[in-house]
Structures are given as structure tokens and as C-alpha cells.
Amino acid sequence: MKLGMLTACLPQLSLAEIAAWAGETGYEALEVAAWPDTGGRDFEAAHLPVAGFDSRAADETRALMARHGLDISALAYYENNLHPDPARRAEIHAHLKQVIDAASALDVPFAGTFVGRDWTRPVADNLAEAEKVFPGLVEYAGERGVRLVIENCVMEGWHPDGYPGNLAYSPELWEWMFSLGLYLNWDPSHLTWIGIDPVTTVAPYADRIVHAQAKDLQILPGKADRYGFFGKAVRREDPWDTGWWRYRVPGRGQVDWNAVVDALYEHGFTGTLSVEHEDPVWSGTEEKVKTGLEIAHRTLRPLIVA
């Protein structure tokens, strides 16, 4: 197992700057954010120019990683592959294919994304639509030696009522998506707030957990008694603010990282555990984000066999 980090939390830095810092800090791998360069939200960081990615760019990227003793564990483009707008969906699929091409050029085994959801239609319709959409994408990736990995994030902010916007949040849905040739980028934080014990999900799906993310989650005392499981309803200016929980860096929330890492080892996980920093306490400035990543490193590094 290697300890890595997702670069999306530092959108203002270049990949070279992140690689230098991550190597010095003791990280072993980068999950590289590969959104288009639109200057958008933090999780739309563009750290690899996958459009027109050629052999020269691949060689330069490999040399950069080698200088800092790092691997690239996966390329990250977490977008809605079932977007209700056909034009937007086509854009997403086109960019995902560019991400896959870049991963193949770099010999990176995984490209990360979401199943997503058309929030104007019921779940059953979405599952049927995904069964049409994903086989072609899985085939495209497979022909290039890349596997598509799906993060089990609920993406409640994508749905107008705060319901799941990514149909990959539960073991029931994992089994369905595995039948489409997809794999899992397993993140225990999302399981924690929807009432699933993350440790119990490792053994049954160990052969499909090929990459993992390390993000913690803090349940705010007493808040669920006011808002209920589905979160704020009357004054929810931020679609991502449920009011009763928040993401934290590993070691600052409810996740039992000793148990998580032990379960991954016990069931044969040999991939990268990649820190995904979305902690509001350690956000807002480059210095605070890096401090959060240092906290995560200090929490997880002693648990991972050198």
C-alpha cells in the first residue's frame, strides 16, 4: 500500500509545485486532477493538460514524478456521466476519453470518475441509461489498458432536493456497476454519514477496490436532531451543506483509520490510499490546505507498512 494525495485541493498550484511539496512531505503517489482548465471550483483543478497529451508531455510528466520519488496512482475527473443535458454529457464523455488516453500514455492504470445521475428522472431510469452509456466507455478504457474507477460519493449537491446525485453510494449499487465493468475508488467518509460501517464493506468487495481515498467525516453534535438525515431544507443556500456533518482530514473525524487500514491490508489491498482534502477547517489558503495534508500524513503514515 502507498500513501498518496489527490491534487485537487491545490488548484492554484502547478503539478510541478505540488509534486515537489508532496515528495518533501513524504507522500508516495499523486492522484492527479485532470479537469478541463475552466478556472472553476476547487474540485475542477486542471493539473494535467490531457487535451492533446502527446509523448513529449508523457515523458516530461514521468521525469517530474521520478525527480520527486512519486508515482501517479490515478487520473481524476469526477463528473456526471449521466448529465441530463445531452450537450453537456457529450462534453463530459469526450473529456473522459482524453483522460483515459493520457492515463494510457503514462501507464497509469486507473481513471477516476462518477456514474452520476440525471436528476430529472427516477433511479430505475438512470440505471437503465447507465447500462447503455458505460459499456462503451469501459471498452474504450480497456482497449488502452486503463480501468475506470468510480468513487462512492453521494454527490447530494447535484440533486435539487439533496438526494443522491451519483448512483454509486452503496454496496447494492456497487454490485450493479461492477456488472458493467467498473471498479471502485473506495472512500469510507461517504459510507459513514449514510449509516454504513465502512470496514464491513472491504471484505466482500476486495477484488474491486483497486484504489482508495482517505477522507474523514465529522458528525456535528445535535444537528441531525434538527435537520434529519436529508439535511437542511428551509435555508440551504449551499447545496453541499446538510447542516449536520462535514468532511475533515483523516484523524479529525469519526472514521476509525486503524480499522480501515487493517481491513485493507487483511483483504489484500496493494493500491494507493489517496488523501482527499475537503476539510473546511483547513481550507481557504495554500498554507492551511498544506497543513491539513500534513495532519493527514501524520495520521496515516504510521499505519502503512514502509
Short mmCIF file of C-alpha atoms in Angstrom, two decimals:
data_model
loop_
_atom_site.label_atom_id
_atom_site.label_comp_id
_atom_site.label_asym_id
_atom_site.label_seq_id
_atom_site.Cartn_x
_atom_site.Cartn_y
_atom_site.Cartn_z
CA MET A 1 0.00 0.00 0.00
CA LYS A 2 1.19 3.52 -0.80
CA LEU A 3 0.12 6.80 0.77
CA GLY A 4 -0.90 9.37 -1.81
CA MET A 5 -2.93 12.55 -2.19
CA LEU A 6 -5.44 13.95 -4.65
CA THR A 7 -4.09 17.19 -6.12
CA ALA A 8 -7.50 18.88 -6.50
CA CYS A 9 -7.25 20.69 -3.15
CA LEU A 10 -4.44 22.89 -4.54
CA PRO A 11 -5.92 24.15 -7.83
CA GLN A 12 -3.81 27.31 -7.84
CA LEU A 13 -0.52 25.36 -7.91
CA SER A 14 1.08 23.62 -10.87
CA LEU A 15 1.68 19.88 -10.91
CA ALA A 16 5.42 20.57 -10.60
CA GLU A 17 4.87 22.66 -7.46
CA ILE A 18 2.59 20.03 -5.91
CA ALA A 19 4.97 17.19 -6.76
CA ALA A 20 7.91 18.99 -5.13
CA TRP A 21 5.93 19.67 -1.95
CA ALA A 22 4.35 16.21 -1.78
CA GLY A 23 7.69 14.47 -2.21
CA GLU A 24 9.30 16.56 0.51
CA THR A 25 6.35 15.92 2.84
CA GLY A 26 6.61 12.16 2.46
CA TYR A 27 3.77 11.29 0.12
CA GLU A 28 4.47 8.47 -2.30
CA ALA A 29 1.87 8.98 -5.02
CA LEU A 30 -0.37 11.61 -6.61
CA GLU A 31 -3.93 11.15 -7.78
CA VAL A 32 -3.76 13.88 -10.41
CA ALA A 33 -6.75 16.14 -11.04
CA ALA A 34 -7.44 16.35 -14.77
CA TRP A 35 -10.48 18.56 -15.23
CA PRO A 36 -10.52 20.98 -18.16
CA ASP A 37 -8.88 24.30 -17.35
CA THR A 38 -12.02 26.37 -16.69
CA GLY A 39 -10.97 28.22 -13.53
CA GLY A 40 -13.93 26.74 -11.68
CA ARG A 41 -14.48 25.04 -8.33
CA ASP A 42 -11.66 23.53 -6.29
CA PHE A 43 -12.52 20.03 -7.43
CA GLU A 44 -12.17 21.17 -11.04
CA ALA A 45 -8.40 21.53 -10.79
CA ALA A 46 -6.54 21.13 -14.07
CA HIS A 47 -3.13 19.70 -13.21
CA LEU A 48 -2.60 17.69 -16.38
CA PRO A 49 -3.40 19.09 -19.87
CA VAL A 50 -4.99 15.91 -21.21
CA ALA A 51 -6.30 17.54 -24.40
CA GLY A 52 -3.65 16.81 -26.98
CA PHE A 53 -1.47 14.97 -24.48
CA ASP A 54 1.45 13.61 -26.51
CA SER A 55 4.56 11.50 -25.98
CA ARG A 56 6.65 14.56 -25.09
CA ALA A 57 4.18 15.57 -22.38
CA ALA A 58 4.16 11.99 -21.10
CA ASP A 59 7.97 11.90 -20.91
CA GLU A 60 8.09 15.26 -19.09
CA THR A 61 5.45 14.10 -16.60
CA ARG A 62 7.26 10.84 -15.92
CA ALA A 63 10.53 12.71 -15.38
CA LEU A 64 8.80 15.12 -12.97
CA MET A 65 7.42 12.27 -10.88
CA ALA A 66 10.78 10.48 -10.87
CA ARG A 67 12.59 13.59 -9.63
CA HIS A 68 10.40 13.66 -6.55
CA GLY A 69 10.12 9.91 -5.95
CA LEU A 70 6.40 9.78 -6.78
CA ASP A 71 4.03 7.57 -8.73
CA ILE A 72 0.78 8.66 -10.36
CA SER A 73 -1.85 6.38 -8.85
CA ALA A 74 -4.77 7.56 -10.99
CA LEU A 75 -6.05 10.46 -13.06
CA ALA A 76 -9.13 12.14 -11.59
CA TYR A 77 -12.10 13.52 -13.50
CA TYR A 78 -15.12 13.18 -11.25
CA GLU A 79 -18.03 14.40 -13.36
CA ASN A 80 -21.65 13.46 -14.09
CA ASN A 81 -21.61 10.89 -16.87
CA LEU A 82 -25.44 10.80 -16.88
CA HIS A 83 -25.90 14.58 -17.07
CA PRO A 84 -29.45 15.47 -18.21
CA ASP A 85 -28.22 17.98 -20.81
CA PRO A 86 -27.15 15.92 -23.86
CA ALA A 87 -24.61 18.52 -24.96
CA ARG A 88 -23.01 18.68 -21.54
CA ARG A 89 -22.99 14.89 -21.27
CA ALA A 90 -21.21 14.65 -24.61
CA GLU A 91 -18.57 17.14 -23.41
CA ILE A 92 -18.00 15.11 -20.26
CA HIS A 93 -17.62 11.85 -22.19
CA ALA A 94 -15.23 13.46 -24.68
CA HIS A 95 -13.03 14.79 -21.90
CA LEU A 96 -13.14 11.48 -20.01
CA LYS A 97 -11.79 9.78 -23.13
CA GLN A 98 -8.93 12.29 -23.20
CA VAL A 99 -8.23 11.48 -19.55
CA ILE A 100 -8.15 7.78 -20.44
CA ASP A 101 -5.78 8.47 -23.35
CA ALA A 102 -3.43 10.41 -21.06
CA ALA A 103 -3.54 7.66 -18.43
CA SER A 104 -2.65 5.13 -21.10
CA ALA A 105 0.26 7.27 -22.34
CA LEU A 106 1.59 7.46 -18.78
CA ASP A 107 0.97 3.76 -17.97
CA VAL A 108 -1.37 4.90 -15.20
CA PRO A 109 -3.79 2.04 -14.55
CA PHE A 110 -6.87 3.98 -13.41
CA ALA A 111 -9.06 6.89 -14.48
CA GLY A 112 -11.47 8.02 -11.77
CA THR A 113 -14.96 9.36 -12.41
CA PHE A 114 -18.59 9.20 -11.21
CA VAL A 115 -21.58 7.29 -12.52
CA GLY A 116 -23.62 10.46 -11.90
CA ARG A 117 -27.34 10.86 -12.38
CA ASP A 118 -29.98 12.59 -14.48
CA TRP A 119 -31.73 14.27 -11.54
CA THR A 120 -34.90 14.84 -13.59
CA ARG A 121 -35.57 11.08 -13.80
CA PRO A 122 -36.08 8.30 -11.24
CA VAL A 123 -33.36 5.91 -10.20
CA ALA A 124 -34.64 3.00 -12.30
CA ASP A 125 -34.49 5.08 -15.47
CA ASN A 126 -30.96 6.16 -14.62
CA LEU A 127 -29.78 2.60 -14.09
CA ALA A 128 -31.18 1.62 -17.47
CA GLU A 129 -29.49 4.62 -19.10
CA ALA A 130 -26.15 3.84 -17.44
CA GLU A 131 -26.34 0.33 -18.85
CA LYS A 132 -26.33 1.94 -22.30
CA VAL A 133 -23.67 4.58 -21.57
CA PHE A 134 -20.93 2.80 -19.65
CA PRO A 135 -20.13 -0.31 -21.72
CA GLY A 136 -18.71 1.88 -24.47
CA LEU A 137 -16.62 3.90 -22.03
CA VAL A 138 -15.38 0.76 -20.26
CA GLU A 139 -14.44 -0.76 -23.63
CA TYR A 140 -12.62 2.42 -24.69
CA ALA A 141 -10.61 2.36 -21.46
CA GLY A 142 -9.93 -1.38 -21.59
CA GLU A 143 -8.54 -1.16 -25.12
CA ARG A 144 -5.98 1.29 -23.74
CA GLY A 145 -5.06 -0.71 -20.65
CA VAL A 146 -6.97 1.54 -18.26
CA ARG A 147 -9.72 0.71 -15.77
CA LEU A 148 -12.49 3.14 -14.85
CA VAL A 149 -12.81 3.55 -11.07
CA ILE A 150 -15.91 5.08 -9.51
CA GLU A 151 -15.84 6.97 -6.23
CA ASN A 152 -18.75 6.13 -3.91
CA CYS A 153 -19.52 9.80 -3.18
CA VAL A 154 -23.24 10.55 -2.76
CA MET A 155 -22.92 13.93 -4.58
CA GLU A 156 -26.08 15.18 -2.89
CA GLY A 157 -25.35 18.73 -4.05
CA TRP A 158 -26.06 17.72 -7.66
CA HIS A 159 -29.69 16.91 -6.86
CA PRO A 160 -32.08 19.87 -6.40
CA ASP A 161 -33.51 18.27 -3.24
CA GLY A 162 -30.24 16.97 -1.82
CA TYR A 163 -30.85 13.34 -2.75
CA PRO A 164 -28.09 11.15 -4.22
CA GLY A 165 -26.63 12.61 -7.41
CA ASN A 166 -24.15 9.77 -8.02
CA LEU A 167 -25.62 6.28 -8.20
CA ALA A 168 -22.62 4.53 -6.68
CA TYR A 169 -23.03 5.19 -2.97
CA SER A 170 -23.99 1.75 -1.58
CA PRO A 171 -22.89 -1.88 -1.88
CA GLU A 172 -26.16 -2.62 -3.67
CA LEU A 173 -25.20 -0.13 -6.38
CA TRP A 174 -21.60 -1.30 -6.42
CA GLU A 175 -22.70 -4.79 -7.37
CA TRP A 176 -24.77 -3.33 -10.19
CA MET A 177 -21.93 -1.15 -11.52
CA PHE A 178 -19.38 -3.97 -11.26
CA SER A 179 -21.58 -5.84 -13.75
CA LEU A 180 -20.85 -3.00 -16.20
CA GLY A 181 -17.07 -3.49 -15.88
CA LEU A 182 -16.47 -0.63 -13.43
CA TYR A 183 -14.22 -0.69 -10.37
CA LEU A 184 -14.33 1.14 -7.03
CA ASN A 185 -12.33 4.07 -5.69
CA TRP A 186 -13.42 3.34 -2.13
CA ASP A 187 -13.90 6.26 0.28
CA PRO A 188 -15.03 5.49 3.87
CA SER A 189 -16.24 9.03 4.64
CA HIS A 190 -19.30 8.80 2.39
CA LEU A 191 -20.33 5.47 3.87
CA THR A 192 -20.07 6.89 7.38
CA TRP A 193 -22.72 9.59 7.03
CA ILE A 194 -25.24 7.38 5.22
CA GLY A 195 -25.13 4.84 8.05
CA ILE A 196 -22.92 2.12 6.54
CA ASP A 197 -19.95 0.83 8.53
CA PRO A 198 -17.10 1.23 6.02
CA VAL A 199 -14.97 -1.56 7.48
CA THR A 200 -17.69 -4.15 6.78
CA THR A 201 -17.64 -3.28 3.06
CA VAL A 202 -13.98 -4.14 2.45
CA ALA A 203 -14.03 -7.94 2.55
CA PRO A 204 -17.00 -8.56 0.21
CA TYR A 205 -15.66 -6.23 -2.49
CA ALA A 206 -11.90 -6.51 -2.06
CA ASP A 207 -11.36 -7.68 -5.62
CA ARG A 208 -12.99 -4.49 -6.97
CA ILE A 209 -11.44 -1.97 -4.55
CA VAL A 210 -8.41 -1.09 -6.66
CA HIS A 211 -7.88 2.46 -5.38
CA ALA A 212 -8.96 4.11 -2.13
CA GLN A 213 -9.40 7.64 -0.85
CA ALA A 214 -8.71 8.84 2.67
CA LYS A 215 -11.20 11.44 3.80
CA ASP A 216 -12.69 11.76 7.27
CA LEU A 217 -16.13 12.91 8.35
CA GLN A 218 -17.29 14.72 11.48
CA ILE A 219 -20.89 14.42 12.69
CA LEU A 220 -21.89 17.67 14.39
CA PRO A 221 -23.47 17.03 17.82
CA GLY A 222 -27.23 17.56 17.97
CA LYS A 223 -27.59 18.91 14.44
CA ALA A 224 -29.16 15.79 12.96
CA ASP A 225 -31.92 16.09 15.56
CA ARG A 226 -32.90 19.38 13.96
CA TYR A 227 -32.41 18.71 10.25
CA GLY A 228 -32.85 14.95 9.93
CA PHE A 229 -30.91 12.63 7.67
CA PHE A 230 -31.57 14.63 4.48
CA GLY A 231 -30.20 17.84 5.95
CA LYS A 232 -31.28 21.46 5.75
CA ALA A 233 -34.45 22.12 3.80
CA VAL A 234 -35.62 25.69 4.53
CA ARG A 235 -32.38 27.67 4.35
CA ARG A 236 -29.88 25.66 2.33
CA GLU A 237 -28.08 28.34 0.37
CA ASP A 238 -25.16 25.97 -0.21
CA PRO A 239 -26.39 22.71 -1.80
CA TRP A 240 -23.48 20.85 -0.20
CA ASP A 241 -24.27 22.00 3.36
CA THR A 242 -26.52 19.42 5.06
CA GLY A 243 -26.06 21.18 8.39
CA TRP A 244 -25.28 18.07 10.44
CA TRP A 245 -21.93 16.74 9.16
CA ARG A 246 -18.81 17.98 7.41
CA TYR A 247 -15.72 16.49 5.80
CA ARG A 248 -12.43 16.50 7.75
CA VAL A 249 -8.87 15.43 7.09
CA PRO A 250 -8.01 11.94 8.42
CA GLY A 251 -7.68 11.99 12.18
CA ARG A 252 -10.18 14.78 12.79
CA GLY A 253 -13.46 12.92 12.37
CA GLN A 254 -15.35 9.71 13.10
CA VAL A 255 -13.56 7.25 10.80
CA ASP A 256 -11.51 4.57 12.59
CA TRP A 257 -8.37 4.66 10.45
CA ASN A 258 -6.66 1.85 12.35
CA ALA A 259 -9.57 -0.43 11.50
CA VAL A 260 -9.82 0.84 7.92
CA VAL A 261 -6.16 0.33 7.07
CA ASP A 262 -6.08 -3.02 8.87
CA ALA A 263 -9.09 -4.24 6.85
CA LEU A 264 -7.50 -3.11 3.58
CA TYR A 265 -4.31 -4.99 4.43
CA GLU A 266 -6.15 -8.09 5.62
CA HIS A 267 -8.04 -8.39 2.35
CA GLY A 268 -5.09 -7.86 0.05
CA PHE A 269 -5.27 -4.21 -0.96
CA THR A 270 -1.97 -3.23 -2.59
CA GLY A 271 -3.01 0.05 -4.22
CA THR A 272 -2.82 3.67 -3.13
CA LEU A 273 -4.66 5.23 -0.22
CA SER A 274 -5.06 8.77 -1.52
CA VAL A 275 -5.84 11.68 0.81
CA GLU A 276 -8.76 13.75 -0.49
CA HIS A 277 -8.69 17.08 1.36
CA GLU A 278 -12.11 18.77 1.60
CA ASP A 279 -11.83 19.89 5.23
CA PRO A 280 -13.33 23.40 5.73
CA VAL A 281 -11.26 23.94 8.89
CA TRP A 282 -8.03 23.53 6.93
CA SER A 283 -9.05 25.39 3.78
CA GLY A 284 -9.01 28.93 2.48
CA THR A 285 -5.30 29.45 1.95
CA GLU A 286 -2.49 27.40 0.46
CA GLU A 287 -0.79 27.29 3.87
CA LYS A 288 -3.90 25.92 5.63
CA VAL A 289 -4.52 23.31 2.93
CA LYS A 290 -0.94 22.10 3.19
CA THR A 291 -1.26 21.96 6.98
CA GLY A 292 -4.35 19.78 6.56
CA LEU A 293 -2.41 17.47 4.25
CA GLU A 294 0.38 17.29 6.83
CA ILE A 295 -2.15 16.32 9.52
CA ALA A 296 -3.46 13.58 7.24
CA HIS A 297 0.06 12.35 6.58
CA ARG A 298 0.89 12.22 10.30
CA THR A 299 -2.33 10.28 10.93
CA LEU A 300 -1.91 7.69 8.19
CA ARG A 301 1.82 7.24 7.72
CA PRO A 302 2.35 5.22 10.94
CA LEU A 303 -0.41 2.80 9.84
CA ILE A 304 1.09 1.94 6.46
CA VAL A 305 3.93 -0.54 6.20
CA ALA A 306 7.03 1.14 4.75
#
